[in-house]
CSV table of C-alpha atoms and ligand atoms in Angstrom, one decimal:
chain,number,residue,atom,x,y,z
A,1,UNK,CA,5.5,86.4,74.7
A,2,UNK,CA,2.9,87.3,72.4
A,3,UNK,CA,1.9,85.2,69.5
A,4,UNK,CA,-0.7,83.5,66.9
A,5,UNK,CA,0.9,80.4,66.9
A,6,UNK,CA,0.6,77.6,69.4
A,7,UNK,CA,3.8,76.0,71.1
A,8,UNK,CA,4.8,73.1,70.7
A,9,UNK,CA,4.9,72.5,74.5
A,10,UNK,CA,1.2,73.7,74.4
A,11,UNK,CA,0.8,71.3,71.9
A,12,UNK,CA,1.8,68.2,73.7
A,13,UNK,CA,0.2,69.3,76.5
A,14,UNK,CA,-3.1,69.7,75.1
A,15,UNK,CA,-2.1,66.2,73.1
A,16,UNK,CA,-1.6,64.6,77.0
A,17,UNK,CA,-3.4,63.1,79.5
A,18,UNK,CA,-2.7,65.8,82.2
A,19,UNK,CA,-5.5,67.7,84.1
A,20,UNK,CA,-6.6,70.8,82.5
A,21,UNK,CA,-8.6,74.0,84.0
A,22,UNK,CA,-10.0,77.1,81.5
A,23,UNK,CA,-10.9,80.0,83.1
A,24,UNK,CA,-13.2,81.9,80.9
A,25,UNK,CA,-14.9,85.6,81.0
A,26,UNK,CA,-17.0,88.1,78.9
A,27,UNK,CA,-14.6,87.5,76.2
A,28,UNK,CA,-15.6,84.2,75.2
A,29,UNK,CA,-19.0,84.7,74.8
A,30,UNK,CA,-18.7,88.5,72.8
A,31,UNK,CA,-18.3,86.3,69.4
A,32,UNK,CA,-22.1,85.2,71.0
A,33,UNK,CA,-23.1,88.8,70.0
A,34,UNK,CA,-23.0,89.4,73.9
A,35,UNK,CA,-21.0,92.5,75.0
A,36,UNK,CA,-18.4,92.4,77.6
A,37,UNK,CA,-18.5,94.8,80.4
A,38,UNK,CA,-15.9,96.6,79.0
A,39,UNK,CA,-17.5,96.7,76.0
A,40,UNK,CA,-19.7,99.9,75.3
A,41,UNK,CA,-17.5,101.6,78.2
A,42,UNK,CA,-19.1,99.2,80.8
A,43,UNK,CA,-22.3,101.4,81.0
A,44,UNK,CA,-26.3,100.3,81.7
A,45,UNK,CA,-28.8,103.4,81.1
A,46,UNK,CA,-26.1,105.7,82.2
A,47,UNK,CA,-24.2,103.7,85.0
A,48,UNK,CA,-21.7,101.9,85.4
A,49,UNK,CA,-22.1,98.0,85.1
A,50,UNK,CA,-20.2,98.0,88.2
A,51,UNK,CA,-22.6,100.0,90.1
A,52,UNK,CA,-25.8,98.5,89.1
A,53,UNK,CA,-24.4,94.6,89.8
A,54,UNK,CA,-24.4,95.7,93.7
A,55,UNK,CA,-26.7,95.0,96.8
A,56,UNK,CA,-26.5,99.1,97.0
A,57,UNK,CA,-28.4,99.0,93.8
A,58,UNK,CA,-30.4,96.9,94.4
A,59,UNK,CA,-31.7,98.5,97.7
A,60,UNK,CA,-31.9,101.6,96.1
A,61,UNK,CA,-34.0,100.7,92.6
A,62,UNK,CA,-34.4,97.2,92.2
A,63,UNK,CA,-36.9,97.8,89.6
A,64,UNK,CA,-33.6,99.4,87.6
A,65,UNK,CA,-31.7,96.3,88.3
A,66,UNK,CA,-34.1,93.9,87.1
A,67,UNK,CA,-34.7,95.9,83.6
A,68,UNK,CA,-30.6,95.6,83.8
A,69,UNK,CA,-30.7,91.4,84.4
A,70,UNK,CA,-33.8,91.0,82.4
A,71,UNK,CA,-32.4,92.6,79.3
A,72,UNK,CA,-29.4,90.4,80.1
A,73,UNK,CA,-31.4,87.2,80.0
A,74,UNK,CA,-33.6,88.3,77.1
A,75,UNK,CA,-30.1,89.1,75.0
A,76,UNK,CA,-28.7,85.4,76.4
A,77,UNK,CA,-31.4,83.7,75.2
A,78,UNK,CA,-31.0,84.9,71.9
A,79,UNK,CA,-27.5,84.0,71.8
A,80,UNK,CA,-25.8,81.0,70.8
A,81,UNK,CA,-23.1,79.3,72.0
A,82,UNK,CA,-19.7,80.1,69.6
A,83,UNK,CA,-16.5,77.7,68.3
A,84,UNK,CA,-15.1,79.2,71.7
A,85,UNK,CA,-17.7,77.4,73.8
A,86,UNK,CA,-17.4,74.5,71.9
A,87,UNK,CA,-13.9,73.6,71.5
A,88,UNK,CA,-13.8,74.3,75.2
A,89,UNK,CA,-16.6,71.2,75.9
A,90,UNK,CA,-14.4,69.3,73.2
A,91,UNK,CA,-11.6,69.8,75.7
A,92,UNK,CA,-13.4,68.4,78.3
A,93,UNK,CA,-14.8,65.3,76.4
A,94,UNK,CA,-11.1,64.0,75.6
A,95,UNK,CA,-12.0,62.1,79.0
A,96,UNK,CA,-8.7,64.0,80.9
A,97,UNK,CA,-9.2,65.3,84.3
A,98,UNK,CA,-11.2,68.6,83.7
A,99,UNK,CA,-12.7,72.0,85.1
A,100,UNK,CA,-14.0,75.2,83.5
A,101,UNK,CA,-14.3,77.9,86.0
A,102,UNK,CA,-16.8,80.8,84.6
A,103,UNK,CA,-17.4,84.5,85.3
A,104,UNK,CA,-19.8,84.4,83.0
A,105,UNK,CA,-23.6,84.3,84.1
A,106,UNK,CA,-25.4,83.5,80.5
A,107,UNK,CA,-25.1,79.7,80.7
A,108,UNK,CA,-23.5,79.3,77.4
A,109,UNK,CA,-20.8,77.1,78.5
A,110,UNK,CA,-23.8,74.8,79.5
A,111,UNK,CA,-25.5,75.1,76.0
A,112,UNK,CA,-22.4,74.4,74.6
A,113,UNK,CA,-22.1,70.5,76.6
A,114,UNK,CA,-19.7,71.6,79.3
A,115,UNK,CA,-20.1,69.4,82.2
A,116,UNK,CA,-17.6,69.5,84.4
A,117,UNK,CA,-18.0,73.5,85.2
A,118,UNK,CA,-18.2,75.9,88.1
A,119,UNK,CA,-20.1,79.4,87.8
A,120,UNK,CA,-17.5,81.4,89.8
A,121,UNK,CA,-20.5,84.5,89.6
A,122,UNK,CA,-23.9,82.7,89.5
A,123,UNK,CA,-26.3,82.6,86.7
A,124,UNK,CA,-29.0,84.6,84.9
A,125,UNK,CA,-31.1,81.7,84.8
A,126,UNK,CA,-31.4,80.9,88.5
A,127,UNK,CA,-33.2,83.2,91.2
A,128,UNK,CA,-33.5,83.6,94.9
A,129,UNK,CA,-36.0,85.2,97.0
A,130,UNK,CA,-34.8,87.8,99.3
A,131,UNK,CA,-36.1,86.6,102.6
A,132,UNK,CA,-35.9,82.5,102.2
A,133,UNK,CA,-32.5,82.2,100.7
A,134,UNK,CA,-34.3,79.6,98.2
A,135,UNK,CA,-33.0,79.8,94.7
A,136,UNK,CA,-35.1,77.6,91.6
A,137,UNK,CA,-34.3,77.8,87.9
A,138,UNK,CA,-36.3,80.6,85.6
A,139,UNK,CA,-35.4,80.3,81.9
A,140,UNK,CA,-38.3,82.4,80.8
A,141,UNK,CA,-36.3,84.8,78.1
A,142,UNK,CA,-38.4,87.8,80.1
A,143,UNK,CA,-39.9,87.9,83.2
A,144,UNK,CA,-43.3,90.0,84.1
A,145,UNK,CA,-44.5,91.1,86.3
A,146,UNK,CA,-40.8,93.0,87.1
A,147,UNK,CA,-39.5,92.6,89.8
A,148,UNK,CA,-40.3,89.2,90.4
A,149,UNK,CA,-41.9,87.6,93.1
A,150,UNK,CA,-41.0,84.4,95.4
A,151,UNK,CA,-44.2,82.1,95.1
A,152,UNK,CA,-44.1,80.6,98.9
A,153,UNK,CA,-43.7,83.9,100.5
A,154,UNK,CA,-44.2,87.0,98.2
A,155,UNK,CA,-41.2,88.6,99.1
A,156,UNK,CA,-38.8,90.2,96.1
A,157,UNK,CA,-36.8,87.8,93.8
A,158,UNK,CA,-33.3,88.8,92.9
A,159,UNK,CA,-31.1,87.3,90.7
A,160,UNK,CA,-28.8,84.4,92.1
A,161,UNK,CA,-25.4,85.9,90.5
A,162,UNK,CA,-22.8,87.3,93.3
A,163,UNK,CA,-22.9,91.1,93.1
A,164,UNK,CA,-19.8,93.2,93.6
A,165,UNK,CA,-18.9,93.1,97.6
A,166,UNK,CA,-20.9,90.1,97.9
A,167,UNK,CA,-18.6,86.6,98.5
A,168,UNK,CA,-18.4,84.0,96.1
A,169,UNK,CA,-19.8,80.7,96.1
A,170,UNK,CA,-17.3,78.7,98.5
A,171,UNK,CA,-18.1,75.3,97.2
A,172,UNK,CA,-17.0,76.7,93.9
A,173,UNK,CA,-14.5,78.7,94.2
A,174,UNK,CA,-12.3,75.6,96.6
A,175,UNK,CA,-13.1,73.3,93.4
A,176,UNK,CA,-11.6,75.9,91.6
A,177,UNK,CA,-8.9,76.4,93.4
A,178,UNK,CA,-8.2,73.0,93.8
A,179,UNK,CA,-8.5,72.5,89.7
A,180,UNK,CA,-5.7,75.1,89.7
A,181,UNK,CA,-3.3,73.5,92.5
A,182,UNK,CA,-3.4,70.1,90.6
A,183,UNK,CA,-3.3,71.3,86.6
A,184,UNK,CA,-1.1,70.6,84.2
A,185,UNK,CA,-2.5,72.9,81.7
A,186,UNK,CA,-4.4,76.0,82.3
A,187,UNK,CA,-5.9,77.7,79.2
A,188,UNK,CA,-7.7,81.6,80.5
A,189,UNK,CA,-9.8,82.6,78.2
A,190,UNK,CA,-11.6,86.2,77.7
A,191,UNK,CA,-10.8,87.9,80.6
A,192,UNK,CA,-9.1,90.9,81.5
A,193,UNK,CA,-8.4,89.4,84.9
A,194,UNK,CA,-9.2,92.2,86.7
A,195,UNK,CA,-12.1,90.8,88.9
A,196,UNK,CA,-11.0,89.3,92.4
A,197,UNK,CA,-10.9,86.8,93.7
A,198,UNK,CA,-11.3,85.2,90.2
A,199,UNK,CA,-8.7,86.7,88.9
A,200,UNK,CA,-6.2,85.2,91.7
A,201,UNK,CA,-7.4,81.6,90.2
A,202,UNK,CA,-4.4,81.7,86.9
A,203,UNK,CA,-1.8,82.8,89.3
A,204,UNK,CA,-2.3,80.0,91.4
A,205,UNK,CA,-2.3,77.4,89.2
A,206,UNK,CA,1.0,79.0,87.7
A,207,UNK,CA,2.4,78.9,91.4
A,208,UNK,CA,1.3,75.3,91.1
A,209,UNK,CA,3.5,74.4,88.0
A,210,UNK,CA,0.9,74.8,85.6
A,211,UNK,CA,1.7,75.7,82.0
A,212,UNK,CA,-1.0,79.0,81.8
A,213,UNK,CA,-1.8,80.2,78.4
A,214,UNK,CA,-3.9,83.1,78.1
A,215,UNK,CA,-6.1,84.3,74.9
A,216,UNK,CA,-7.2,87.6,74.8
A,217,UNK,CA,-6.7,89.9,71.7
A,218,UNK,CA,-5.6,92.3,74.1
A,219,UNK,CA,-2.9,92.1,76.5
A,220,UNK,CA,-4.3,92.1,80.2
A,221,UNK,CA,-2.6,92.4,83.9
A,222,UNK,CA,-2.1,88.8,83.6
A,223,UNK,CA,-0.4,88.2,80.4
A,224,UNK,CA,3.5,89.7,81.5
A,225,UNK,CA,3.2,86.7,83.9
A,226,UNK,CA,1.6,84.1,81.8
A,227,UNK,CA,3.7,81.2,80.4
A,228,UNK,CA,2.2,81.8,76.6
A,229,UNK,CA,0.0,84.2,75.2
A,230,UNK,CA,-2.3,83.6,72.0
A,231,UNK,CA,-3.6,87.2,70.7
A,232,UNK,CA,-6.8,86.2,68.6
A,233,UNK,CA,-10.5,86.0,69.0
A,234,UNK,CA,-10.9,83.0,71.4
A,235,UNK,CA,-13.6,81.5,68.4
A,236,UNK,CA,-10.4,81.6,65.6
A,237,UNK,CA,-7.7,80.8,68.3
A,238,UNK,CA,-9.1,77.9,70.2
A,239,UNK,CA,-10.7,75.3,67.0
A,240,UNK,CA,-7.3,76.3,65.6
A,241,UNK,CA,-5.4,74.8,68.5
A,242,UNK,CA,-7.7,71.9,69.0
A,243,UNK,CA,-6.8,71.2,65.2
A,244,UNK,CA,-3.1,71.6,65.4
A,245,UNK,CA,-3.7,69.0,68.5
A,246,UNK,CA,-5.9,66.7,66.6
A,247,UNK,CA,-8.1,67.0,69.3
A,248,UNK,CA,-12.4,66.8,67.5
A,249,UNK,CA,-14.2,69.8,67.8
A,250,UNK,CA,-17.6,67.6,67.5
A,251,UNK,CA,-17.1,65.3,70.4
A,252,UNK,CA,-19.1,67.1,73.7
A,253,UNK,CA,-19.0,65.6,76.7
B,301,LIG,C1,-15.7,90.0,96.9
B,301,LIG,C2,-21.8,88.8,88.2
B,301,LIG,C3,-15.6,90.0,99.3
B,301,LIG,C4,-22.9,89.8,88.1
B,301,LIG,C5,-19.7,89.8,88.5
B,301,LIG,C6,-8.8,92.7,95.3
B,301,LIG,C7,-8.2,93.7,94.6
B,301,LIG,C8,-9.1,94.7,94.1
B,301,LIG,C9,-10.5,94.6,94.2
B,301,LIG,C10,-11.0,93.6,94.9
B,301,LIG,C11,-10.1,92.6,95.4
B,301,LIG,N1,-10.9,91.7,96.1
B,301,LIG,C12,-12.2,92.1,96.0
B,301,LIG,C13,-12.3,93.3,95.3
B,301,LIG,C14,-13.5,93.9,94.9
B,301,LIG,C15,-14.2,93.4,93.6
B,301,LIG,C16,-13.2,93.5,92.5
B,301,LIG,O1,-12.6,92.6,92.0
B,301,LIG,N2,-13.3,94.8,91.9
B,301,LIG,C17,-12.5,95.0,90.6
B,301,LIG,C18,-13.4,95.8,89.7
B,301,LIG,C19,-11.3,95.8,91.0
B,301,LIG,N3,-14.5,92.0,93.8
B,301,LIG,C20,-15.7,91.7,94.4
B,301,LIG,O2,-16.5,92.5,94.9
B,301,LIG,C21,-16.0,90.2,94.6
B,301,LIG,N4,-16.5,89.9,95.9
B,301,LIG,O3,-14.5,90.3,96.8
B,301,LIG,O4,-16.3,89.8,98.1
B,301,LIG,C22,-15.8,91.4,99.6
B,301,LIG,C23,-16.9,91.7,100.4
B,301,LIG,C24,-17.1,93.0,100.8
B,301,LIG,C25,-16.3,94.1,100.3
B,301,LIG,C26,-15.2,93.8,99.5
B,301,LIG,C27,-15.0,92.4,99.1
B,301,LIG,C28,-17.2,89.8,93.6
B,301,LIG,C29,-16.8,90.0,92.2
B,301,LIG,C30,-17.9,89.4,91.3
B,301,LIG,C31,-18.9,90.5,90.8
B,301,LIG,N5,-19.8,89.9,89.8
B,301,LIG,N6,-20.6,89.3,87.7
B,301,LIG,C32,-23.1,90.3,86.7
B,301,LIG,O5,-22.6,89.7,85.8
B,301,LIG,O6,-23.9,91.2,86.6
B,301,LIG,S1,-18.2,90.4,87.9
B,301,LIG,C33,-18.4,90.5,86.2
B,301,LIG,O7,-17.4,91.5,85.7
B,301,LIG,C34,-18.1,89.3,85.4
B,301,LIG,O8,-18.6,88.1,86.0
B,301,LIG,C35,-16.6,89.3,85.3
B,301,LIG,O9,-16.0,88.8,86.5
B,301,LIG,C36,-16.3,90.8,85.3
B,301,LIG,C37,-15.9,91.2,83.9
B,301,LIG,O10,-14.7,90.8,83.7
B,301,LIG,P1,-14.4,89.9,82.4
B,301,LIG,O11,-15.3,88.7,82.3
B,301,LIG,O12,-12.9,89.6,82.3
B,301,LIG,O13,-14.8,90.9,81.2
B,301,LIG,P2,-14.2,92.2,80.7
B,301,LIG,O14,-15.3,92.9,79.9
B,301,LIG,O15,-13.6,92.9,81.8
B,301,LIG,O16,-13.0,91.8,79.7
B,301,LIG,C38,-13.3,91.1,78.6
B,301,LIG,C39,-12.0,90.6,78.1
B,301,LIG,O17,-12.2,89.7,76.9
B,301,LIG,C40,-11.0,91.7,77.6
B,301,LIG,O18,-9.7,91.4,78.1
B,301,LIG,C41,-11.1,91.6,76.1
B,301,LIG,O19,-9.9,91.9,75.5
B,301,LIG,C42,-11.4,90.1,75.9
B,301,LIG,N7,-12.0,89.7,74.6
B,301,LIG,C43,-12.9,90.5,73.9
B,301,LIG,N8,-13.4,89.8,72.8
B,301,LIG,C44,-12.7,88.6,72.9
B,301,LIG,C45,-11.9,88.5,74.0
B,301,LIG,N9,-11.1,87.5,74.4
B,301,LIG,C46,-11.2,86.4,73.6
B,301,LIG,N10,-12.0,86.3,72.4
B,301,LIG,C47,-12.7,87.4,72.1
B,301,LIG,N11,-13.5,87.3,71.0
């Protein structure tokens, strides 16, 4: 079921004590000003997102993959975190038992107060060398000399996000996974749920028992399965919801 208007069993849920787990994508962050990968037909210089967010790639041209990452970071850094990202971390700071599982890699969610938060794909903002394994934090909004290079060792820096074919984070993804067996209430927000294995996460917590609610102005795979769906933009929908829930939008955790 399609709708604007909250439940009023999504209502007393998010009113409750029970433990909640968002599951957020591109979507939440495009009110950011930062495009999803659908968005713009999914398409860096000429190819597909999908093909340059590879090891492949990277073999091939990593000087083409870092203009790709670095024009990420450099468009991140300019962004600001939206209502989405914050009513999200106001979620979180009603003290209930808690997890946001990202996609995203801009670090938003962070820059928003969210806390209690796994990064299901990496982040922009942290890199590893190629040969050590090491990884350290790099918020520079652009890096030079391109590619860059690990400081102990000299060998090639690549960003610490998981590429397409490469596994997740385990200790992540089981805390996700785990959020999802024990929710409540499971809000997934701006995602088309067509990425794997993060896209398995809102079907497991609905195996679980979870009330799922997805917000997406589009209709996705997901939503013909989904307990509720709110069409909207997820910064309208979500400070609406918290309102209708007297949940404050101002408390971060
Ligand atoms: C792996 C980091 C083992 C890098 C990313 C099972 C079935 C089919 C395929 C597979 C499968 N299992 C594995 C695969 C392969 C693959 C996969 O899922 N392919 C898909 C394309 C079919 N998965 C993998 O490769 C994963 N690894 O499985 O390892 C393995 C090993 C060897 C060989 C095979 C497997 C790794 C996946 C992670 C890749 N890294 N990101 C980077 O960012 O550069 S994925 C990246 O793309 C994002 O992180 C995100 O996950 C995905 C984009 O999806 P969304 O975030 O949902 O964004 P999208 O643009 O698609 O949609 C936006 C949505 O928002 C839309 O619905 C739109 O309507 C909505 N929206 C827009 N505006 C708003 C809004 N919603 C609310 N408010 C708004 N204002």
């Amino acid at each position: 079921m399609s709708s604007a208007a909250p439940s009023s069993r999504l209502l007393a849920l998010l009113r409750g004590r029970g433990a909640a787990l968002v599951l957020t994508g591109a979507g939440v962050s495009s009110e950011s000003g930062i495009a999803t990968f659908r968005d713009a037909g999914g398409v860096w210089e000429g190819t597909d997102r999908m093909r340059v967010a590879t090891p492949r790639a990277f073999a091939a041209d990593p000087e083409f993959v870092w203009r790709f990452y670095d024009a990420r970071r450099a468009q991140a850094a300019r962004a600001e975190p939206n209502l989405a990202h914050r009513a999200i971390a106001a979620i979180e700071a009603t003290g209930r038992p808690f997890l946001l599982a990202t996609q995203n890699v801009d670090g938003l969610h962070e820059r928003a107060g969210s806390r209690s938060l796994v990064n299901l794909h990496g982040s922009l903002w942290s890199l590893r060398c190629t040969v050590e394994g090491t990884e350290h934090e790099d918020r520079r909004p652009q890096l030079d000399p391109l590619p860059p290079r690990c400081a102990a060792c000299g060998a090639m820096l690549r960003p610490a996000v998981v590429w397409f074919e490469e596994s997740l984070p385990m200790i992540e993804f089981a805390r996700a996974e785990r959020a999802a067996r024990e929710a409540d209430l499971a809000l997934v927000v701006g995602t088309s749920s067509l990425v794997y294995p993060a896209a398995s996460l809102q079907s497991a917590a609905l195996e679980a028992g979870a009330y799922v609610v997805e917000i997406n102005p589009e209709r996705t795979p997901f939503s013909a399965a989904a307990s509720e769906h709110l069409a909207g933009p997820a910064g309208v929908v979500l400070p609406a919801l918290l309102a209708a829930a007297g949940i404050p939008m101002d408390r971060a955790a």
